[in-house]
XYZ file of C-alpha atoms in Angstrom:
159
model
C -9.535 -40.390 0.486
C -10.766 -38.370 -2.604
C -13.439 -39.803 -4.691
C -12.341 -40.593 -8.364
C -13.578 -37.781 -10.608
C -16.381 -38.803 -13.388
C -17.298 -36.996 -16.437
C -19.881 -34.753 -14.604
C -17.406 -33.745 -12.123
C -14.823 -32.780 -14.954
C -17.495 -30.682 -16.855
C -18.424 -29.125 -13.656
C -14.863 -27.968 -13.018
C -14.625 -26.844 -16.710
C -17.669 -24.754 -16.150
C -16.398 -23.022 -12.905
C -13.033 -22.414 -14.325
C -14.385 -20.445 -17.061
C -16.853 -18.472 -14.766
C -16.601 -19.228 -10.799
C -19.621 -16.992 -10.119
C -22.174 -19.677 -11.597
C -24.872 -20.289 -9.387
C -25.772 -23.966 -8.851
C -29.022 -23.349 -10.995
C -26.826 -22.053 -13.892
C -24.341 -24.732 -13.507
C -27.140 -27.244 -13.574
C -28.608 -25.988 -16.788
C -24.922 -26.176 -18.566
C -24.238 -29.867 -17.165
C -27.747 -31.133 -17.055
C -27.871 -32.002 -13.419
C -30.165 -30.547 -10.751
C -28.940 -27.672 -8.821
C -28.925 -29.818 -5.720
C -26.727 -32.226 -7.377
C -24.318 -29.326 -8.446
C -24.221 -28.055 -5.009
C -23.099 -31.418 -3.413
C -20.531 -31.925 -6.224
C -18.994 -28.703 -6.002
C -18.846 -29.077 -2.211
C -16.991 -32.232 -2.570
C -14.686 -30.924 -5.006
C -14.029 -27.719 -2.709
C -13.425 -30.000 0.279
C -11.097 -32.368 -1.730
C -8.999 -29.511 -3.153
C -9.871 -29.669 -6.809
C -11.347 -26.155 -6.335
C -8.808 -24.145 -4.403
C -10.281 -20.511 -4.373
C -12.573 -18.379 -6.486
C -11.354 -14.789 -7.385
C -11.690 -12.012 -9.609
C -9.271 -11.688 -12.316
C -8.304 -7.730 -12.775
C -7.012 -5.947 -15.666
C -3.526 -4.979 -15.005
C -3.315 -2.413 -17.774
C -6.493 -0.575 -16.468
C -4.543 -0.741 -13.075
C -1.792 1.143 -14.404
C 0.567 -1.935 -14.654
C 1.565 -1.437 -18.176
C 4.825 -3.420 -18.113
C 5.122 -7.127 -17.996
C 8.439 -8.457 -17.559
C 10.007 -11.884 -17.369
C 12.923 -11.865 -14.950
C 15.458 -14.658 -14.799
C 17.483 -15.055 -11.475
C 20.557 -16.910 -10.863
C 21.284 -17.541 -7.114
C 24.585 -16.497 -5.549
C 24.895 -19.912 -3.846
C 22.878 -23.086 -4.015
C 21.912 -24.180 -0.811
C 18.540 -24.650 1.329
C 19.015 -21.164 3.358
C 19.665 -19.156 0.143
C 16.782 -20.657 -1.539
C 14.585 -19.897 1.378
C 15.884 -16.465 1.585
C 14.980 -15.680 -1.953
C 11.690 -17.244 -1.893
C 10.604 -15.150 1.426
C 11.861 -12.216 -0.515
C 9.725 -12.978 -3.607
C 6.571 -13.875 -1.513
C 6.659 -10.407 -0.065
C 6.863 -8.588 -3.484
C 3.361 -7.804 -4.766
C 4.830 -7.136 -8.346
C 5.761 -10.467 -8.810
C 2.569 -12.440 -10.253
C 4.432 -15.890 -10.819
C 7.636 -17.526 -9.581
C 9.057 -20.709 -10.757
C 12.218 -22.588 -9.741
C 13.783 -24.251 -12.848
C 16.133 -26.723 -13.932
C 18.877 -25.528 -16.188
C 21.042 -22.337 -16.524
C 18.747 -19.917 -14.455
C 17.419 -20.962 -10.866
C 14.076 -18.925 -11.436
C 11.741 -17.368 -13.626
C 9.502 -14.291 -12.322
C 6.573 -12.563 -14.037
C 6.611 -9.139 -12.884
C 4.118 -6.322 -13.748
C 5.157 -2.476 -13.129
C 3.983 0.838 -13.892
C 6.769 1.280 -16.412
C 10.520 1.412 -16.842
C 11.265 3.345 -13.815
C 9.421 1.187 -11.474
C 10.886 -1.896 -13.236
C 14.630 -0.306 -12.663
C 13.757 0.516 -9.117
C 12.595 -3.392 -8.648
C 15.657 -4.828 -10.064
C 18.400 -2.316 -8.951
C 16.831 -1.564 -5.338
C 15.065 -4.921 -4.630
C 16.636 -7.943 -6.428
C 20.219 -7.149 -6.996
C 21.131 -5.906 -3.358
C 19.481 -8.939 -1.757
C 22.183 -11.328 -0.702
C 20.596 -14.575 -2.199
C 20.799 -12.998 -5.724
C 23.774 -13.241 -8.138
C 22.564 -12.587 -11.470
C 19.114 -10.944 -13.017
C 18.148 -10.757 -16.565
C 15.158 -8.986 -17.605
C 12.965 -9.541 -20.706
C 10.416 -7.079 -21.420
C 7.067 -8.397 -22.991
C 6.201 -7.009 -26.121
C 3.027 -8.707 -26.913
C 0.742 -11.315 -25.015
C -0.106 -14.195 -27.296
C -2.108 -16.337 -24.560
C -2.627 -16.052 -21.040
C -3.612 -18.520 -18.461
C -7.316 -19.344 -18.963
C -7.625 -22.517 -17.017
C -6.057 -25.948 -16.887
C -7.068 -28.726 -19.296
C -9.886 -31.012 -17.808
C -9.538 -34.229 -19.201
C -10.504 -37.613 -18.265
C -7.675 -39.643 -16.972
C -6.286 -41.617 -19.992
C -6.908 -38.852 -22.721
């Protein structure tokens, strides 16, 4: 069973979420704990699944992925097999950055990065629309990014 999080755990999570490369010495300086205490807490938070992984965040535009698109998808039929087929399709497509199953008018929203309009057209017309699970696709090209994901709010319970 997971130990309840205390204020020091939450501060540690906040700091690691900002910079996952922090050493235990650097982390200790930021949250006023010894490096060994930071190491023990970090190891426990990893083991309990609070910290799922560490990764580098790449600049998509420097990689040539200039077009960011939100795609709404409606499935052809609403049953478990069709949803599974769609999920398998999406999970095999590196262009799909995020995918969410939704309530409401559309069944899924995808965030997709492509090199430009021609690649977007191929993605929609050659990959999504011909797939047996898909009925309808609506695309919205992102004009400007106002805020990107920079981490979850880490708060004490009850706040």
